[in-house]
């Protein structure tokens, strides 16, 4: 994990789910603090200095979306949603509110741990360093400062928009970005409904970066929601 005994706040009203998370995550070296309401969760998040926060959407006193928005007023710590709500609109709403990832219950412990590792790894990169970072995953290398892209040490030429799209994904690597989030960052707020632009340019990027564009290794689709660059 990112550091010795990383701290996690779990905001979940189901006692059986809390018990499962407590047992499973403590066995992986986490310090776990729990809350069974949104308001208690916000207090725990503010006082425990966590490395990551897990939030259920169906809380008894306030909606999990409001918890995410309240957290995002003061922290950029990773937030992972665990929810029984499986509709695409619920996922999009949570991600647009500021969540970093979304798992639908029931979920596998292995997948949750993998998502946690990715979230902590990219949180530890210190986003304040911004464009000085050189991002690598597998054979893909992106130097944001020099604007150089290569795959397996072979330079890849990208058009300005292709590069802008890739750089947005790199800066949020490991995080699910909704179509609207990407469109806003790459093309601007007047293009939020032009998802066909995004599909076209994502296809072009995959042709240039993936060994098999039909089975991408780096540029992953979150069905009906958006895209994620494998961290």
PDB file of C-alpha atoms in Angstrom:
ATOM      1  CA  UNK A   1       0.000   0.000   0.000  1.00  0.00           C
ATOM      2  CA  UNK A   2       0.929   3.694  -0.139  1.00  0.00           C
ATOM      3  CA  UNK A   3       2.365   3.940   3.403  1.00  0.00           C
ATOM      4  CA  UNK A   4       2.675   1.892   6.613  1.00  0.00           C
ATOM      5  CA  UNK A   5      -0.775   1.316   8.095  1.00  0.00           C
ATOM      6  CA  UNK A   6      -2.711   3.695   5.831  1.00  0.00           C
ATOM      7  CA  UNK A   7      -5.847   5.139   7.411  1.00  0.00           C
ATOM      8  CA  UNK A   8      -9.296   4.640   5.911  1.00  0.00           C
ATOM      9  CA  UNK A   9     -12.698   6.032   6.893  1.00  0.00           C
ATOM     10  CA  UNK A  10     -15.646   3.794   5.982  1.00  0.00           C
ATOM     11  CA  UNK A  11     -19.038   5.538   5.823  1.00  0.00           C
ATOM     12  CA  UNK A  12     -21.547   2.688   5.655  1.00  0.00           C
ATOM     13  CA  UNK A  13     -24.801   2.057   7.553  1.00  0.00           C
ATOM     14  CA  UNK A  14     -25.002  -1.718   7.004  1.00  0.00           C
ATOM     15  CA  UNK A  15     -23.327  -3.373  10.046  1.00  0.00           C
ATOM     16  CA  UNK A  16     -22.581  -6.596   8.150  1.00  0.00           C
ATOM     17  CA  UNK A  17     -20.861  -4.690   5.353  1.00  0.00           C
ATOM     18  CA  UNK A  18     -18.888  -2.650   7.890  1.00  0.00           C
ATOM     19  CA  UNK A  19     -17.808  -5.846   9.633  1.00  0.00           C
ATOM     20  CA  UNK A  20     -16.714  -7.380   6.325  1.00  0.00           C
ATOM     21  CA  UNK A  21     -14.723  -4.277   5.347  1.00  0.00           C
ATOM     22  CA  UNK A  22     -13.226  -3.927   8.819  1.00  0.00           C
ATOM     23  CA  UNK A  23     -12.003  -7.531   8.895  1.00  0.00           C
ATOM     24  CA  UNK A  24     -10.824  -7.638   5.292  1.00  0.00           C
ATOM     25  CA  UNK A  25      -9.051  -4.294   5.219  1.00  0.00           C
ATOM     26  CA  UNK A  26      -7.416  -4.596   8.632  1.00  0.00           C
ATOM     27  CA  UNK A  27      -5.922  -7.881   7.436  1.00  0.00           C
ATOM     28  CA  UNK A  28      -4.290  -5.832   4.648  1.00  0.00           C
ATOM     29  CA  UNK A  29      -2.709  -3.392   7.119  1.00  0.00           C
ATOM     30  CA  UNK A  30      -5.267  -0.594   7.099  1.00  0.00           C
ATOM     31  CA  UNK A  31      -6.370   1.374  10.127  1.00  0.00           C
ATOM     32  CA  UNK A  32     -10.164   1.522   9.846  1.00  0.00           C
ATOM     33  CA  UNK A  33     -12.497   4.128  11.326  1.00  0.00           C
ATOM     34  CA  UNK A  34     -16.218   3.665  10.794  1.00  0.00           C
ATOM     35  CA  UNK A  35     -19.348   5.789  10.629  1.00  0.00           C
ATOM     36  CA  UNK A  36     -22.938   4.668  10.122  1.00  0.00           C
ATOM     37  CA  UNK A  37     -24.317   8.051   9.015  1.00  0.00           C
ATOM     38  CA  UNK A  38     -23.169  10.707   6.591  1.00  0.00           C
ATOM     39  CA  UNK A  39     -22.736  13.385   9.260  1.00  0.00           C
ATOM     40  CA  UNK A  40     -20.650  11.119  11.485  1.00  0.00           C
ATOM     41  CA  UNK A  41     -18.644  10.175   8.447  1.00  0.00           C
ATOM     42  CA  UNK A  42     -17.816  13.795   7.716  1.00  0.00           C
ATOM     43  CA  UNK A  43     -16.635  14.245  11.308  1.00  0.00           C
ATOM     44  CA  UNK A  44     -14.467  11.106  11.082  1.00  0.00           C
ATOM     45  CA  UNK A  45     -13.024  12.218   7.747  1.00  0.00           C
ATOM     46  CA  UNK A  46     -12.158  15.611   9.207  1.00  0.00           C
ATOM     47  CA  UNK A  47     -10.570  14.292  12.386  1.00  0.00           C
ATOM     48  CA  UNK A  48      -8.818  11.043  11.407  1.00  0.00           C
ATOM     49  CA  UNK A  49      -6.629  12.368   8.575  1.00  0.00           C
ATOM     50  CA  UNK A  50      -7.425   9.373   6.332  1.00  0.00           C
ATOM     51  CA  UNK A  51      -5.568   8.319   3.205  1.00  0.00           C
ATOM     52  CA  UNK A  52      -8.804   7.167   1.543  1.00  0.00           C
ATOM     53  CA  UNK A  53     -12.551   7.324   2.171  1.00  0.00           C
ATOM     54  CA  UNK A  54     -15.179   4.709   1.291  1.00  0.00           C
ATOM     55  CA  UNK A  55     -18.773   5.963   1.003  1.00  0.00           C
ATOM     56  CA  UNK A  56     -22.084   4.148   0.620  1.00  0.00           C
ATOM     57  CA  UNK A  57     -24.733   6.158  -1.231  1.00  0.00           C
ATOM     58  CA  UNK A  58     -27.748   4.873   0.718  1.00  0.00           C
ATOM     59  CA  UNK A  59     -27.104   6.472   4.124  1.00  0.00           C
ATOM     60  CA  UNK A  60     -29.941   7.027   6.632  1.00  0.00           C
ATOM     61  CA  UNK A  61     -29.481  10.759   7.264  1.00  0.00           C
ATOM     62  CA  UNK A  62     -28.166  12.157   3.960  1.00  0.00           C
ATOM     63  CA  UNK A  63     -27.496  10.965   0.450  1.00  0.00           C
ATOM     64  CA  UNK A  64     -23.988   9.762  -0.275  1.00  0.00           C
ATOM     65  CA  UNK A  65     -23.788  12.245  -3.161  1.00  0.00           C
ATOM     66  CA  UNK A  66     -24.118  15.072  -0.637  1.00  0.00           C
ATOM     67  CA  UNK A  67     -21.380  13.477   1.463  1.00  0.00           C
ATOM     68  CA  UNK A  68     -19.067  13.476  -1.566  1.00  0.00           C
ATOM     69  CA  UNK A  69     -19.831  17.134  -2.305  1.00  0.00           C
ATOM     70  CA  UNK A  70     -19.222  18.082   1.330  1.00  0.00           C
ATOM     71  CA  UNK A  71     -15.875  16.253   1.330  1.00  0.00           C
ATOM     72  CA  UNK A  72     -14.803  17.866  -1.920  1.00  0.00           C
ATOM     73  CA  UNK A  73     -15.211  21.335  -0.398  1.00  0.00           C
ATOM     74  CA  UNK A  74     -12.043  20.754   1.623  1.00  0.00           C
ATOM     75  CA  UNK A  75     -10.204  17.627   0.485  1.00  0.00           C
ATOM     76  CA  UNK A  76      -9.030  15.878  -2.679  1.00  0.00           C
ATOM     77  CA  UNK A  77      -8.402  12.573  -0.892  1.00  0.00           C
ATOM     78  CA  UNK A  78      -9.450   9.500  -2.898  1.00  0.00           C
ATOM     79  CA  UNK A  79     -13.139   8.585  -2.515  1.00  0.00           C
ATOM     80  CA  UNK A  80     -14.412   5.154  -3.549  1.00  0.00           C
ATOM     81  CA  UNK A  81     -18.146   4.487  -3.714  1.00  0.00           C
ATOM     82  CA  UNK A  82     -19.559   1.105  -2.701  1.00  0.00           C
ATOM     83  CA  UNK A  83     -23.254   1.015  -3.509  1.00  0.00           C
ATOM     84  CA  UNK A  84     -26.145  -1.258  -4.395  1.00  0.00           C
ATOM     85  CA  UNK A  85     -27.268   1.398  -6.884  1.00  0.00           C
ATOM     86  CA  UNK A  86     -26.239  -0.039 -10.234  1.00  0.00           C
ATOM     87  CA  UNK A  87     -27.908   2.346 -12.692  1.00  0.00           C
ATOM     88  CA  UNK A  88     -25.484   4.218 -14.947  1.00  0.00           C
ATOM     89  CA  UNK A  89     -27.014   7.553 -13.930  1.00  0.00           C
ATOM     90  CA  UNK A  90     -26.184   6.908 -10.275  1.00  0.00           C
ATOM     91  CA  UNK A  91     -22.578   6.145 -11.195  1.00  0.00           C
ATOM     92  CA  UNK A  92     -22.323   9.254 -13.350  1.00  0.00           C
ATOM     93  CA  UNK A  93     -23.826  11.444 -10.634  1.00  0.00           C
ATOM     94  CA  UNK A  94     -21.372  10.136  -8.021  1.00  0.00           C
ATOM     95  CA  UNK A  95     -18.356  10.539 -10.284  1.00  0.00           C
ATOM     96  CA  UNK A  96     -19.424  14.012 -11.372  1.00  0.00           C
ATOM     97  CA  UNK A  97     -19.804  14.954  -7.707  1.00  0.00           C
ATOM     98  CA  UNK A  98     -16.144  14.085  -7.151  1.00  0.00           C
ATOM     99  CA  UNK A  99     -15.840  10.356  -6.426  1.00  0.00           C
ATOM    100  CA  UNK A 100     -12.738   8.686  -7.837  1.00  0.00           C
ATOM    101  CA  UNK A 101     -14.201   5.228  -8.367  1.00  0.00           C
ATOM    102  CA  UNK A 102     -17.466   3.291  -8.047  1.00  0.00           C
ATOM    103  CA  UNK A 103     -18.025  -0.376  -7.231  1.00  0.00           C
ATOM    104  CA  UNK A 104     -21.466  -1.948  -7.298  1.00  0.00           C
ATOM    105  CA  UNK A 105     -22.481  -4.341  -4.523  1.00  0.00           C
ATOM    106  CA  UNK A 106     -21.901  -7.240  -4.430  1.00  0.00           C
ATOM    107  CA  UNK A 107     -18.235  -6.884  -5.322  1.00  0.00           C
ATOM    108  CA  UNK A 108     -15.116  -9.014  -5.035  1.00  0.00           C
ATOM    109  CA  UNK A 109     -12.575  -8.204  -2.344  1.00  0.00           C
ATOM    110  CA  UNK A 110      -9.748  -8.604  -4.861  1.00  0.00           C
ATOM    111  CA  UNK A 111     -11.225  -5.934  -7.128  1.00  0.00           C
ATOM    112  CA  UNK A 112     -11.799  -3.553  -4.207  1.00  0.00           C
ATOM    113  CA  UNK A 113      -8.196  -3.961  -3.049  1.00  0.00           C
ATOM    114  CA  UNK A 114      -6.926  -3.356  -6.586  1.00  0.00           C
ATOM    115  CA  UNK A 115      -8.987  -0.148  -6.858  1.00  0.00           C
ATOM    116  CA  UNK A 116      -7.709   0.978  -3.455  1.00  0.00           C
ATOM    117  CA  UNK A 117      -4.091   0.371  -4.495  1.00  0.00           C
ATOM    118  CA  UNK A 118      -4.562   2.411  -7.666  1.00  0.00           C
ATOM    119  CA  UNK A 119      -6.248   5.269  -5.794  1.00  0.00           C
ATOM    120  CA  UNK A 120      -3.519   5.416  -3.143  1.00  0.00           C
ATOM    121  CA  UNK A 121      -0.731   5.135  -5.690  1.00  0.00           C
ATOM    122  CA  UNK A 122      -1.942   8.094  -7.704  1.00  0.00           C
ATOM    123  CA  UNK A 123      -2.789  10.120  -4.632  1.00  0.00           C
ATOM    124  CA  UNK A 124       0.819   9.662  -3.498  1.00  0.00           C
ATOM    125  CA  UNK A 125       2.138  11.150  -6.753  1.00  0.00           C
ATOM    126  CA  UNK A 126       1.330  14.613  -5.353  1.00  0.00           C
ATOM    127  CA  UNK A 127      -0.822  16.373  -7.974  1.00  0.00           C
ATOM    128  CA  UNK A 128       0.873  19.664  -7.067  1.00  0.00           C
ATOM    129  CA  UNK A 129       3.848  18.560  -9.151  1.00  0.00           C
ATOM    130  CA  UNK A 130       1.547  18.699 -12.157  1.00  0.00           C
ATOM    131  CA  UNK A 131       3.232  18.673 -15.545  1.00  0.00           C
ATOM    132  CA  UNK A 132       6.646  17.686 -14.173  1.00  0.00           C
ATOM    133  CA  UNK A 133       5.458  14.086 -13.863  1.00  0.00           C
ATOM    134  CA  UNK A 134       6.453  11.382 -16.299  1.00  0.00           C
ATOM    135  CA  UNK A 135       3.655   8.828 -16.381  1.00  0.00           C
ATOM    136  CA  UNK A 136       4.296   5.186 -17.237  1.00  0.00           C
ATOM    137  CA  UNK A 137       2.073   2.123 -17.291  1.00  0.00           C
ATOM    138  CA  UNK A 138       3.130  -1.031 -19.062  1.00  0.00           C
ATOM    139  CA  UNK A 139       4.879   0.049 -22.249  1.00  0.00           C
ATOM    140  CA  UNK A 140       3.132   3.450 -22.376  1.00  0.00           C
ATOM    141  CA  UNK A 141       5.224   6.482 -21.374  1.00  0.00           C
ATOM    142  CA  UNK A 142       3.940  10.070 -21.331  1.00  0.00           C
ATOM    143  CA  UNK A 143       6.245  12.980 -20.496  1.00  0.00           C
ATOM    144  CA  UNK A 144       3.828  15.824 -19.764  1.00  0.00           C
ATOM    145  CA  UNK A 145       6.582  18.416 -19.491  1.00  0.00           C
ATOM    146  CA  UNK A 146       8.190  17.612 -22.842  1.00  0.00           C
ATOM    147  CA  UNK A 147       4.887  16.513 -24.453  1.00  0.00           C
ATOM    148  CA  UNK A 148       6.441  13.243 -25.604  1.00  0.00           C
ATOM    149  CA  UNK A 149       4.554   9.958 -25.932  1.00  0.00           C
ATOM    150  CA  UNK A 150       6.021   6.527 -26.608  1.00  0.00           C
ATOM    151  CA  UNK A 151       4.905   2.915 -26.586  1.00  0.00           C
ATOM    152  CA  UNK A 152       7.550   0.268 -25.945  1.00  0.00           C
ATOM    153  CA  UNK A 153      10.207   2.971 -26.514  1.00  0.00           C
ATOM    154  CA  UNK A 154       8.787   3.841 -29.962  1.00  0.00           C
ATOM    155  CA  UNK A 155       7.751   7.514 -30.322  1.00  0.00           C
ATOM    156  CA  UNK A 156       4.070   8.108 -31.083  1.00  0.00           C
ATOM    157  CA  UNK A 157       2.905  11.240 -32.915  1.00  0.00           C
ATOM    158  CA  UNK A 158      -0.386  12.654 -31.672  1.00  0.00           C
ATOM    159  CA  UNK A 159      -2.452  15.542 -32.979  1.00  0.00           C
ATOM    160  CA  UNK A 160      -3.020  18.428 -30.522  1.00  0.00           C
ATOM    161  CA  UNK A 161      -6.499  17.211 -29.559  1.00  0.00           C
ATOM    162  CA  UNK A 162      -5.365  13.594 -29.244  1.00  0.00           C
ATOM    163  CA  UNK A 163      -2.565  14.722 -26.944  1.00  0.00           C
ATOM    164  CA  UNK A 164      -4.894  16.933 -24.910  1.00  0.00           C
ATOM    165  CA  UNK A 165      -7.280  14.005 -24.436  1.00  0.00           C
ATOM    166  CA  UNK A 166      -4.463  11.688 -23.371  1.00  0.00           C
ATOM    167  CA  UNK A 167      -3.005  14.261 -20.975  1.00  0.00           C
ATOM    168  CA  UNK A 168      -6.371  14.666 -19.227  1.00  0.00           C
ATOM    169  CA  UNK A 169      -6.576  10.895 -18.760  1.00  0.00           C
ATOM    170  CA  UNK A 170      -2.968  10.801 -17.515  1.00  0.00           C
ATOM    171  CA  UNK A 171      -3.577  13.518 -14.935  1.00  0.00           C
ATOM    172  CA  UNK A 172      -6.479  11.459 -13.583  1.00  0.00           C
ATOM    173  CA  UNK A 173      -4.914   8.031 -14.169  1.00  0.00           C
ATOM    174  CA  UNK A 174      -6.701   5.227 -12.383  1.00  0.00           C
ATOM    175  CA  UNK A 175      -9.801   7.382 -11.922  1.00  0.00           C
ATOM    176  CA  UNK A 176     -13.042   6.899 -13.831  1.00  0.00           C
ATOM    177  CA  UNK A 177     -13.865  10.074 -15.767  1.00  0.00           C
ATOM    178  CA  UNK A 178     -17.376  10.594 -17.102  1.00  0.00           C
ATOM    179  CA  UNK A 179     -17.963  11.606 -20.702  1.00  0.00           C
ATOM    180  CA  UNK A 180     -18.993  15.093 -19.564  1.00  0.00           C
ATOM    181  CA  UNK A 181     -15.885  15.542 -17.398  1.00  0.00           C
ATOM    182  CA  UNK A 182     -13.593  14.670 -20.306  1.00  0.00           C
ATOM    183  CA  UNK A 183     -15.517  16.768 -22.829  1.00  0.00           C
ATOM    184  CA  UNK A 184     -15.383  19.761 -20.485  1.00  0.00           C
ATOM    185  CA  UNK A 185     -11.619  19.496 -19.955  1.00  0.00           C
ATOM    186  CA  UNK A 186     -10.692  18.770 -23.571  1.00  0.00           C
ATOM    187  CA  UNK A 187     -13.235  20.750 -25.615  1.00  0.00           C
ATOM    188  CA  UNK A 188     -14.918  23.073 -23.114  1.00  0.00           C
ATOM    189  CA  UNK A 189     -18.380  23.456 -21.527  1.00  0.00           C
ATOM    190  CA  UNK A 190     -20.172  24.125 -24.808  1.00  0.00           C
ATOM    191  CA  UNK A 191     -19.360  20.566 -26.007  1.00  0.00           C
ATOM    192  CA  UNK A 192     -20.735  18.561 -23.056  1.00  0.00           C
ATOM    193  CA  UNK A 193     -23.322  16.753 -25.195  1.00  0.00           C
ATOM    194  CA  UNK A 194     -20.958  15.960 -28.097  1.00  0.00           C
ATOM    195  CA  UNK A 195     -20.059  12.442 -26.981  1.00  0.00           C
ATOM    196  CA  UNK A 196     -19.446  11.415 -30.595  1.00  0.00           C
ATOM    197  CA  UNK A 197     -16.326  13.651 -30.586  1.00  0.00           C
ATOM    198  CA  UNK A 198     -15.020  11.705 -27.637  1.00  0.00           C
ATOM    199  CA  UNK A 199     -15.738   8.307 -29.208  1.00  0.00           C
ATOM    200  CA  UNK A 200     -13.944   9.297 -32.408  1.00  0.00           C
ATOM    201  CA  UNK A 201     -10.816  10.596 -30.687  1.00  0.00           C
ATOM    202  CA  UNK A 202     -10.703   7.738 -28.197  1.00  0.00           C
ATOM    203  CA  UNK A 203     -10.800   5.316 -31.113  1.00  0.00           C
ATOM    204  CA  UNK A 204      -7.946   7.220 -32.761  1.00  0.00           C
ATOM    205  CA  UNK A 205      -5.884   7.102 -29.540  1.00  0.00           C
ATOM    206  CA  UNK A 206      -6.416   3.378 -29.211  1.00  0.00           C
ATOM    207  CA  UNK A 207      -5.285   2.848 -32.798  1.00  0.00           C
ATOM    208  CA  UNK A 208      -2.019   4.609 -31.970  1.00  0.00           C
ATOM    209  CA  UNK A 209      -1.372   3.340 -28.432  1.00  0.00           C
ATOM    210  CA  UNK A 210      -2.895  -0.118 -28.101  1.00  0.00           C
ATOM    211  CA  UNK A 211      -1.453  -3.358 -29.468  1.00  0.00           C
ATOM    212  CA  UNK A 212      -5.049  -4.512 -30.021  1.00  0.00           C
ATOM    213  CA  UNK A 213      -7.471  -1.554 -30.095  1.00  0.00           C
ATOM    214  CA  UNK A 214     -10.427  -3.951 -29.791  1.00  0.00           C
ATOM    215  CA  UNK A 215      -9.064  -5.206 -26.468  1.00  0.00           C
ATOM    216  CA  UNK A 216      -7.385  -2.144 -24.952  1.00  0.00           C
ATOM    217  CA  UNK A 217      -4.788  -2.482 -22.239  1.00  0.00           C
ATOM    218  CA  UNK A 218      -4.490   1.201 -21.313  1.00  0.00           C
ATOM    219  CA  UNK A 219      -7.606   3.130 -22.390  1.00  0.00           C
ATOM    220  CA  UNK A 220     -10.435   1.321 -20.647  1.00  0.00           C
ATOM    221  CA  UNK A 221     -14.168   1.857 -21.157  1.00  0.00           C
ATOM    222  CA  UNK A 222     -16.493   2.121 -18.161  1.00  0.00           C
ATOM    223  CA  UNK A 223     -19.682   1.140 -19.965  1.00  0.00           C
ATOM    224  CA  UNK A 224     -22.237   3.916 -20.207  1.00  0.00           C
ATOM    225  CA  UNK A 225     -20.204   6.132 -17.866  1.00  0.00           C
ATOM    226  CA  UNK A 226     -16.878   7.163 -19.361  1.00  0.00           C
ATOM    227  CA  UNK A 227     -13.232   6.085 -19.561  1.00  0.00           C
ATOM    228  CA  UNK A 228     -10.305   5.254 -17.300  1.00  0.00           C
ATOM    229  CA  UNK A 229      -6.595   5.170 -18.039  1.00  0.00           C
ATOM    230  CA  UNK A 230      -5.093   2.068 -16.467  1.00  0.00           C
ATOM    231  CA  UNK A 231      -2.768   3.122 -13.688  1.00  0.00           C
TER     232      UNK A 231
END
